[in-house]
Tab-separated table of N, CA and C in Angstrom:
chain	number	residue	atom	x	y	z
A	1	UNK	N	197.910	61.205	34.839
A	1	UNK	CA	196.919	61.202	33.792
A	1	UNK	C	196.270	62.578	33.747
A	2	UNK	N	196.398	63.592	32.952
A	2	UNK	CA	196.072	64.730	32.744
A	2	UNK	C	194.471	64.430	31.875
A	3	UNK	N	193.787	65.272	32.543
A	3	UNK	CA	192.514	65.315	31.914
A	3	UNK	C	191.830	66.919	32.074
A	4	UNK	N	191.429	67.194	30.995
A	4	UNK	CA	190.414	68.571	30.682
A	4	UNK	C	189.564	68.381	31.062
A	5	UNK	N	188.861	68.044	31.905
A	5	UNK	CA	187.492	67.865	32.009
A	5	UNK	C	186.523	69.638	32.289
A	6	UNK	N	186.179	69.998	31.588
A	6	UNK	CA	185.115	71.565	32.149
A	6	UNK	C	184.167	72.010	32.957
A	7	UNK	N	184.829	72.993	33.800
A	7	UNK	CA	183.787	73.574	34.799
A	7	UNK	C	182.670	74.131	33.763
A	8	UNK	N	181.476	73.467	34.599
A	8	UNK	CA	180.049	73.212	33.748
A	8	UNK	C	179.214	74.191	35.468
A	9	UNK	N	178.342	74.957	34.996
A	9	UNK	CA	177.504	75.885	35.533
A	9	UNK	C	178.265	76.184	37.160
A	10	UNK	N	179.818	76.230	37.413
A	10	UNK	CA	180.136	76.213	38.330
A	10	UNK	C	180.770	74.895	39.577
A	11	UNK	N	180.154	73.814	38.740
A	11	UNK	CA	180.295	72.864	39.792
A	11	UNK	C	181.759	71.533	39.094
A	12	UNK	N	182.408	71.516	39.715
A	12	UNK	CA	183.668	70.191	39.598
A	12	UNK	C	183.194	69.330	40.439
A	13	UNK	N	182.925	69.367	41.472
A	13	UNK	CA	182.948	68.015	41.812
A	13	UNK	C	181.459	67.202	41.693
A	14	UNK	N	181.395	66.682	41.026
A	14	UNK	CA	180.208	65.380	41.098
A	14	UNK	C	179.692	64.857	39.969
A	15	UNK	N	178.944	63.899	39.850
A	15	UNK	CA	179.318	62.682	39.075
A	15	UNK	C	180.041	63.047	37.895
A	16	UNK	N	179.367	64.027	37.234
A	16	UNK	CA	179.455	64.542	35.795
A	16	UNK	C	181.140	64.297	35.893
A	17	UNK	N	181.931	64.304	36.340
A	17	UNK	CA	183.700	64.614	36.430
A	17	UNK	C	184.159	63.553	37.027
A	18	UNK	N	183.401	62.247	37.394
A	18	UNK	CA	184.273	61.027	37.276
A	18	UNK	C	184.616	59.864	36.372
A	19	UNK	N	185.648	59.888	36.428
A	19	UNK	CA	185.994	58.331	35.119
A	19	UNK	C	186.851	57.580	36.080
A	20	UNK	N	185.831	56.471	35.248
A	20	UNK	CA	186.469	54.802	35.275
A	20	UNK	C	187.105	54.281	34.635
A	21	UNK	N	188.258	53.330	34.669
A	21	UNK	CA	188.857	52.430	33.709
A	21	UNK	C	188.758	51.241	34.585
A	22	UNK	N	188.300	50.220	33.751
A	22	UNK	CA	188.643	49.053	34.105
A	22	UNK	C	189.638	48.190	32.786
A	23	UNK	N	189.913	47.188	33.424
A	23	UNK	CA	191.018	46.544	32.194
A	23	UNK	C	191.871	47.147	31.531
A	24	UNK	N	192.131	48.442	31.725
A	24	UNK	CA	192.630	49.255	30.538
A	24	UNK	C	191.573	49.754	29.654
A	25	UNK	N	190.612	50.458	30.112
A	25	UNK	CA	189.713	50.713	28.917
A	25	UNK	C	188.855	51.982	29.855
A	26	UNK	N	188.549	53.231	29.421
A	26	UNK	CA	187.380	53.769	29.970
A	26	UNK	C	186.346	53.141	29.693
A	27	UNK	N	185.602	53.539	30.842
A	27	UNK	CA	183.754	52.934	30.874
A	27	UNK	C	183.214	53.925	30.785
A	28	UNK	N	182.009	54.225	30.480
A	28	UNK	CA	181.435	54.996	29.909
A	28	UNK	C	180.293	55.081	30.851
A	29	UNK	N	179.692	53.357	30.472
A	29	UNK	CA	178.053	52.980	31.089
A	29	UNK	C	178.105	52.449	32.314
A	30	UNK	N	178.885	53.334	33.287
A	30	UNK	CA	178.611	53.221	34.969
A	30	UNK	C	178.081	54.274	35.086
A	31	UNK	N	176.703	53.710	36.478
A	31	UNK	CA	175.462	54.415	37.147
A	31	UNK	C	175.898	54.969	38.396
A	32	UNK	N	177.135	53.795	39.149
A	32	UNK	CA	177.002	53.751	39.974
A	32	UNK	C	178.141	52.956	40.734
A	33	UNK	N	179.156	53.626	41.629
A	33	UNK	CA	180.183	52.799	42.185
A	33	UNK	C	180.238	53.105	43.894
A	34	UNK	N	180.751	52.141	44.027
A	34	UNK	CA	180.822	52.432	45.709
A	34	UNK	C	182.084	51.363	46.482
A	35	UNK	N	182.830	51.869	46.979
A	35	UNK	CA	183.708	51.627	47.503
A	35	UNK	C	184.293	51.992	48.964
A	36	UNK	N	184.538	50.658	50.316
A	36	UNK	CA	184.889	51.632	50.916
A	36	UNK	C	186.444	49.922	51.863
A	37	UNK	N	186.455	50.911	52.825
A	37	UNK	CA	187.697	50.219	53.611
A	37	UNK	C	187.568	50.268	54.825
A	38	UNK	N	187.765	49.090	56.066
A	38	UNK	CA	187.877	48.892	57.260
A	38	UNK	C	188.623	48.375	57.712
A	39	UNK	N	189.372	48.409	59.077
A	39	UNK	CA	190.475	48.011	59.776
A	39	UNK	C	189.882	48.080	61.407
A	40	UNK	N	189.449	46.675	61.776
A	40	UNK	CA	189.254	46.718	63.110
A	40	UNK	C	190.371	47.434	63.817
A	41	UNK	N	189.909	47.773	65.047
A	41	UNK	CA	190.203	48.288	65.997
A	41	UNK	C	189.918	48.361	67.480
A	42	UNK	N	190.776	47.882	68.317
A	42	UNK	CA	190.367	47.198	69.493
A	42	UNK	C	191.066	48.143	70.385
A	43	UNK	N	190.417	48.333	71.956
A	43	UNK	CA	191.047	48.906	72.880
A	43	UNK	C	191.620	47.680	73.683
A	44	UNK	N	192.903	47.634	74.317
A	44	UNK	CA	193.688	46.672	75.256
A	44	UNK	C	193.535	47.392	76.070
A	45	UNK	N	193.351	46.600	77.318
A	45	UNK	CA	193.547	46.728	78.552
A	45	UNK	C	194.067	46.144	79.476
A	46	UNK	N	194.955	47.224	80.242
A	46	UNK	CA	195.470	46.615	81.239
A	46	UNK	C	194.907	47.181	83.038
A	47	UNK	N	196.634	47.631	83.581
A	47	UNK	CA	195.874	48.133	84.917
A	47	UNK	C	195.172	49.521	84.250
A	48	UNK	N	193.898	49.794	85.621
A	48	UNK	CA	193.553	50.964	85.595
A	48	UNK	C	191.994	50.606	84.754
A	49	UNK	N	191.155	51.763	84.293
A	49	UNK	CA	190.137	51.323	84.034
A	49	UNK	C	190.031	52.348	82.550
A	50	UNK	N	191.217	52.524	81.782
A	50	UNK	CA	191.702	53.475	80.429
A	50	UNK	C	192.293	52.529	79.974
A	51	UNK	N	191.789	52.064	78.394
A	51	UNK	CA	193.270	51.493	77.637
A	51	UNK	C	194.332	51.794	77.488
A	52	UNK	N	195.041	50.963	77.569
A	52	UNK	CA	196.797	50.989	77.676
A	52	UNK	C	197.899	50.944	76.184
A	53	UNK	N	196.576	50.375	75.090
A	53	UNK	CA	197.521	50.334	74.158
A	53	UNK	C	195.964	49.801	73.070
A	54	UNK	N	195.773	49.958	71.584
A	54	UNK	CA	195.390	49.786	70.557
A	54	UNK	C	195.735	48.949	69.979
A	55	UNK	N	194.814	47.753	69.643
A	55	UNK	CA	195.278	46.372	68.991
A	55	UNK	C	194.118	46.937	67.451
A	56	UNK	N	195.231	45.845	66.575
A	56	UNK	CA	194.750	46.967	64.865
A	56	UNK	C	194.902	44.664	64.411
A	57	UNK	N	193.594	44.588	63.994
A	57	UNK	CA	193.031	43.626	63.266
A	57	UNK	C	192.996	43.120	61.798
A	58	UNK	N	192.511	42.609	61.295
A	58	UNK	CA	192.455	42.449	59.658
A	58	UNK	C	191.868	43.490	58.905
A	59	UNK	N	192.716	43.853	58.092
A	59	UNK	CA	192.174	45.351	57.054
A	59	UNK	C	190.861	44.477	55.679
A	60	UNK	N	189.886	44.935	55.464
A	60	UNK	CA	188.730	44.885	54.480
A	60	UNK	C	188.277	45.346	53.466
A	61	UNK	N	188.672	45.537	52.186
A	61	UNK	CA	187.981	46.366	51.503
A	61	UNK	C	186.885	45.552	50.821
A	62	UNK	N	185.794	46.839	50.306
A	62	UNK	CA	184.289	45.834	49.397
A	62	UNK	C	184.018	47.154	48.347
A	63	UNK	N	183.691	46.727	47.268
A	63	UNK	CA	183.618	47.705	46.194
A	63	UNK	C	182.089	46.630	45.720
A	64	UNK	N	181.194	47.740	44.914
A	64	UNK	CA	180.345	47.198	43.807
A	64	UNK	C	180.525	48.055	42.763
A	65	UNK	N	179.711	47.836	41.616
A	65	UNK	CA	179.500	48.990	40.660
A	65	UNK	C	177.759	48.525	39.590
A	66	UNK	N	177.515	49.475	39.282
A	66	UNK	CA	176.618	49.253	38.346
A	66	UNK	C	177.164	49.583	37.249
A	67	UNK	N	176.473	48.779	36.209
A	67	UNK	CA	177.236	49.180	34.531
A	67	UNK	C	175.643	49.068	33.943
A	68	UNK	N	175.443	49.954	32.682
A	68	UNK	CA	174.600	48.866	31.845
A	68	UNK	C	175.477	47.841	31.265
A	69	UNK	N	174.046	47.395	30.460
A	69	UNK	CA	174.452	46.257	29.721
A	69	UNK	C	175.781	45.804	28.832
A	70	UNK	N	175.747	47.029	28.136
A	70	UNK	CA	176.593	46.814	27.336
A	70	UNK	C	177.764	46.947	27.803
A	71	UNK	N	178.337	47.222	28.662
A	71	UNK	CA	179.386	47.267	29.461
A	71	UNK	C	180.177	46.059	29.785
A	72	UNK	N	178.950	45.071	30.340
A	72	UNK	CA	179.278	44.148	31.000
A	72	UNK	C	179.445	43.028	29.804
A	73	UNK	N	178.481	43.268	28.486
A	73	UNK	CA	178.775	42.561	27.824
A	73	UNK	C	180.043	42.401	26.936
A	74	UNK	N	180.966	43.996	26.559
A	74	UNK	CA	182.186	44.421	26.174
A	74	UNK	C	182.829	43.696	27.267
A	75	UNK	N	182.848	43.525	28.218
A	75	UNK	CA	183.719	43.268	29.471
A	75	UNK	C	183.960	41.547	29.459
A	76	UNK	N	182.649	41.122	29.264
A	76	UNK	CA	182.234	39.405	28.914
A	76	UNK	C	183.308	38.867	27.269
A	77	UNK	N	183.036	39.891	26.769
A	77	UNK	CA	183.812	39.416	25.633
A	77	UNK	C	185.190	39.782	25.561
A	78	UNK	N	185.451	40.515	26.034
A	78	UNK	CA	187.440	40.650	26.354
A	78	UNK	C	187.432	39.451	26.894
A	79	UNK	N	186.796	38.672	28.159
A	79	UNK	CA	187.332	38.059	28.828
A	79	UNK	C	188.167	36.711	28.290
A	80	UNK	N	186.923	36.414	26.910
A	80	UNK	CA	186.930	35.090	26.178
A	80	UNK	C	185.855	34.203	25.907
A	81	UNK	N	185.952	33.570	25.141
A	81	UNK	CA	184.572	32.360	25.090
A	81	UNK	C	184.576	31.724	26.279
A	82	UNK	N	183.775	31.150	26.486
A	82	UNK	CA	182.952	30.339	27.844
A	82	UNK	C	183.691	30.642	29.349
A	83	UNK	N	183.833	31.999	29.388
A	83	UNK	CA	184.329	32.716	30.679
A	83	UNK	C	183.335	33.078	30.724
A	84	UNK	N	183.388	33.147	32.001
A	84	UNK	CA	182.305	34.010	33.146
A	84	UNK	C	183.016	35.222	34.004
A	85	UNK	N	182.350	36.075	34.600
A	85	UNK	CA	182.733	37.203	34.786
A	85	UNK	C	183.941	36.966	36.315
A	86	UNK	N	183.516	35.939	36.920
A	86	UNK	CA	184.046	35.356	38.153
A	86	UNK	C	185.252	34.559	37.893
A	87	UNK	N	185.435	34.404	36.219
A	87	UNK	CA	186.765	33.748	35.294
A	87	UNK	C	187.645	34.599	35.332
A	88	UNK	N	187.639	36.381	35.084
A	88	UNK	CA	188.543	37.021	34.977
A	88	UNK	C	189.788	37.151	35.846
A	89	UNK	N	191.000	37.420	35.664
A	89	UNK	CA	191.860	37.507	36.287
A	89	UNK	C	191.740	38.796	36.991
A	90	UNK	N	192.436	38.855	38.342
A	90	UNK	CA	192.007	40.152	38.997
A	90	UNK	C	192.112	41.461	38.780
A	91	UNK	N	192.059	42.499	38.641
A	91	UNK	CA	192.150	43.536	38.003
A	91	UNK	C	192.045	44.605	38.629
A	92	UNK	N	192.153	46.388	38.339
A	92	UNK	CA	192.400	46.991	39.196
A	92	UNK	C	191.103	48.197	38.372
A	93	UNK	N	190.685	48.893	39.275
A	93	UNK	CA	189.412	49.972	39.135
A	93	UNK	C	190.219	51.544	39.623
A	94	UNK	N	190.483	52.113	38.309
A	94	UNK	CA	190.900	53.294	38.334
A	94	UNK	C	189.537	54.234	38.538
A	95	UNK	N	189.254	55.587	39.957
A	95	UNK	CA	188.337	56.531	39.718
A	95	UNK	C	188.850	57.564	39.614
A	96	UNK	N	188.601	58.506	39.200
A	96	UNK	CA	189.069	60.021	39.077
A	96	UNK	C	188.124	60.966	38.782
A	97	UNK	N	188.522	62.178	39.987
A	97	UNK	CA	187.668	62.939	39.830
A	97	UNK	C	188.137	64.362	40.152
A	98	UNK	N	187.363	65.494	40.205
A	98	UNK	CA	187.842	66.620	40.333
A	98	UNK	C	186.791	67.137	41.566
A	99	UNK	N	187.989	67.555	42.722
A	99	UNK	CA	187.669	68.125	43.796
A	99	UNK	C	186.899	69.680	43.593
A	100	UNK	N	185.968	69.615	44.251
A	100	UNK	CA	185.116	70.995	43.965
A	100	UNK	C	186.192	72.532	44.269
A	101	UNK	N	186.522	72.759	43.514
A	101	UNK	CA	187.116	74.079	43.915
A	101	UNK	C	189.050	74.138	43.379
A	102	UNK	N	189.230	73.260	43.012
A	102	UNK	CA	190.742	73.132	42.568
A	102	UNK	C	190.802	72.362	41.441
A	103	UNK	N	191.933	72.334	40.763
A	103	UNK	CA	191.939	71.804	39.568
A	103	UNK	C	192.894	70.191	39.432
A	104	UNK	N	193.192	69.839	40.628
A	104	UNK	CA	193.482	68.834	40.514
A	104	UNK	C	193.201	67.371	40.724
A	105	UNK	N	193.602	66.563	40.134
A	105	UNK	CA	192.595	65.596	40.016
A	105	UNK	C	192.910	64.215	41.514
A	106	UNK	N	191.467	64.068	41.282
A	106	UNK	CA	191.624	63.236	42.662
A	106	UNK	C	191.966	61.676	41.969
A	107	UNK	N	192.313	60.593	42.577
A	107	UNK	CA	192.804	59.414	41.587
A	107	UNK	C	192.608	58.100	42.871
A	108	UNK	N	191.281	57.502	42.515
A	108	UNK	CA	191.459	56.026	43.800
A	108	UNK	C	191.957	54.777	42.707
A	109	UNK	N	192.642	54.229	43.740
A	109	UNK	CA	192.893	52.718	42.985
A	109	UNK	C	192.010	51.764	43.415
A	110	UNK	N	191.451	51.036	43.142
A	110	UNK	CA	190.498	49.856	44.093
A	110	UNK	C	191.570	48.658	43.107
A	111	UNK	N	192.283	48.328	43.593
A	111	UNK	CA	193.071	47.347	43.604
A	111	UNK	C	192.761	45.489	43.777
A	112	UNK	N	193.033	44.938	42.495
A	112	UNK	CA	192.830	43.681	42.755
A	112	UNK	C	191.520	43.033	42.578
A	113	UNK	N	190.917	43.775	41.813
A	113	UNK	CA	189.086	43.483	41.978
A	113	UNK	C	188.897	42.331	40.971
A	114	UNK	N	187.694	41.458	41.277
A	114	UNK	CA	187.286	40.410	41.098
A	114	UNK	C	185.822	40.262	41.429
A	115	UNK	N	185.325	39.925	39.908
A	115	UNK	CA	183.853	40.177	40.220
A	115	UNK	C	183.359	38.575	40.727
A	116	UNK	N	182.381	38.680	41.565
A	116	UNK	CA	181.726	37.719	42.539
A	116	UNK	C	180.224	37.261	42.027
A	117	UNK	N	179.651	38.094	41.020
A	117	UNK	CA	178.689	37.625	40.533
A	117	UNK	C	178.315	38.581	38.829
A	118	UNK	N	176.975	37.472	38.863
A	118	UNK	CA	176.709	38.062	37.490
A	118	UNK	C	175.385	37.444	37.104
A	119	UNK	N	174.493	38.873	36.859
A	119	UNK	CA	173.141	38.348	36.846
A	119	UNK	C	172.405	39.907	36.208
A	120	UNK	N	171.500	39.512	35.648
A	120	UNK	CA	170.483	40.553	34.774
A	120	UNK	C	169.023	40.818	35.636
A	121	UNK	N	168.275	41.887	35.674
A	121	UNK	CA	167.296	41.944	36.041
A	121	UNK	C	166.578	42.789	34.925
A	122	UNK	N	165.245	42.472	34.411
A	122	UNK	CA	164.761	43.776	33.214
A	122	UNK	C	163.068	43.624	34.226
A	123	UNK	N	162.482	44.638	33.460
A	123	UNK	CA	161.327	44.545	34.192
A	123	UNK	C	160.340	45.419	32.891
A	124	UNK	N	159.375	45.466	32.839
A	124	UNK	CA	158.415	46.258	31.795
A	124	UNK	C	158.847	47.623	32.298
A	125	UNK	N	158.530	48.097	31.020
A	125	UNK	CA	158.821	50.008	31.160
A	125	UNK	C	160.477	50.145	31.316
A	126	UNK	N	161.062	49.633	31.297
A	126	UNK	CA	162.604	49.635	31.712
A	126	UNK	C	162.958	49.973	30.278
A	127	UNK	N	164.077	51.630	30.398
A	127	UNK	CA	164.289	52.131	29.464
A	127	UNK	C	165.617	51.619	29.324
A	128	UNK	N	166.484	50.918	29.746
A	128	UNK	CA	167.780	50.646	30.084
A	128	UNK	C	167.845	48.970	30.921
A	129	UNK	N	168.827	48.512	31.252
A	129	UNK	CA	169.231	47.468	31.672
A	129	UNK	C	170.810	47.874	32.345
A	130	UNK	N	170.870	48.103	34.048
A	130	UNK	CA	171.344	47.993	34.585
A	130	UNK	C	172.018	46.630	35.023
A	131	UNK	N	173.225	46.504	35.265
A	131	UNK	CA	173.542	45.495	36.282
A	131	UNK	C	174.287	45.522	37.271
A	132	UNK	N	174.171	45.226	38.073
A	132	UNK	CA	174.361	45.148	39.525
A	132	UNK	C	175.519	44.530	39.807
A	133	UNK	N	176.655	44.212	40.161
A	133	UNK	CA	177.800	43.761	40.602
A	133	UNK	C	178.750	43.583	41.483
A	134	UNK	N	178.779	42.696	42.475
A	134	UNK	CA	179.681	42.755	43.507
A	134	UNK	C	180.934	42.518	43.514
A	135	UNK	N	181.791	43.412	44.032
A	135	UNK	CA	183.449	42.911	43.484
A	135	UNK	C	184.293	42.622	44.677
A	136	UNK	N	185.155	41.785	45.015
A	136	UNK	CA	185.811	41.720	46.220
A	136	UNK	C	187.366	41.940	45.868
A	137	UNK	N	187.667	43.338	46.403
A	137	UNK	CA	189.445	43.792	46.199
A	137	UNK	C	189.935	43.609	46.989
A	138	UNK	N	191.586	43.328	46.937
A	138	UNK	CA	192.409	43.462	47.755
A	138	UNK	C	192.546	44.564	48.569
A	139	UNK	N	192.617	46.050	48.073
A	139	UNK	CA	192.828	46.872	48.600
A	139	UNK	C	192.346	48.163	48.172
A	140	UNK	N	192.214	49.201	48.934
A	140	UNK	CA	191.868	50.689	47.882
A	140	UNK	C	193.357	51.323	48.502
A	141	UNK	N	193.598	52.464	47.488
A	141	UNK	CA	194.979	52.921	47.755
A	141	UNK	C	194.240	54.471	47.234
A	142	UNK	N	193.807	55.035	48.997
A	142	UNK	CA	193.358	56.734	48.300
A	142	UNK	C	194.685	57.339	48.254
A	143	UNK	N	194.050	58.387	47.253
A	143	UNK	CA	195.181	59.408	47.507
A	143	UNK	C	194.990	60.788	47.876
């Protein structure tokens, strides 16, 4: 996926130079994503008082994201009438971004995602309407 994106007062890498797709669609109205991955890891032991060998456990990934509103509501209405966001079939979270200093583009997959909830918060003075979202993926695939 080739993208122009422009070195702006010097700087590539940060927020300004990441995109999202979900469903097949860029997003626009994300605040905010976070994604990460774990794989226990155990020391075995045998003789002697040094492990002898590395036992490797169940792998984890957990992603959220913030969207505004309208995001989630474009997202609500692809899905279908009387779906809920926890209705969708699983789906995959394209990020991309540009590493500070080179021109090529960085590309995560968060694989398999499935949103886990869905809920609004507004409050007085609130210039916007964020929402908050927890997603549970199969996998992230950096590159």
């Amino acid at each position: 996926m080739a993208n122009e994106t422009p070195l702006v007062n010097g700087t590539r890498h940060s927020w300004a130079s990441v995109e999202l797709n979900i469903m097949g669609r860029v997003v626009t109205g994300v605040t905010e994503i976070s994604y990460s991955d774990t794989q226990t890891k155990e020391n075995i032991y045998g003789a002697g008082k040094y492990p002898v060998a590395r036992g490797r456990g169940n792998y984890e990934a957990t992603a959220s994201i913030t969207l505004l509103s309208y995001e989630v509501d474009a997202i609500q209405t692809a899905a279908g009438e009387g779906k809920r966001l926890q209705d969708i079939e699983p789906f995959d979270i394209v990020v991309t971004y540009l590493k500070e200093g080179q021109s090529e583009l960085v590309t995560h997959y968060i694989r398999d995602c499935e949103f886990t909830n869905n809920a609004r918060e507004m409050a007085q003075g609130d210039t916007s309407i964020s929402v908050s979202l927890e997603l549970t993926p199969s996998h992230i695939k950096w590159s």
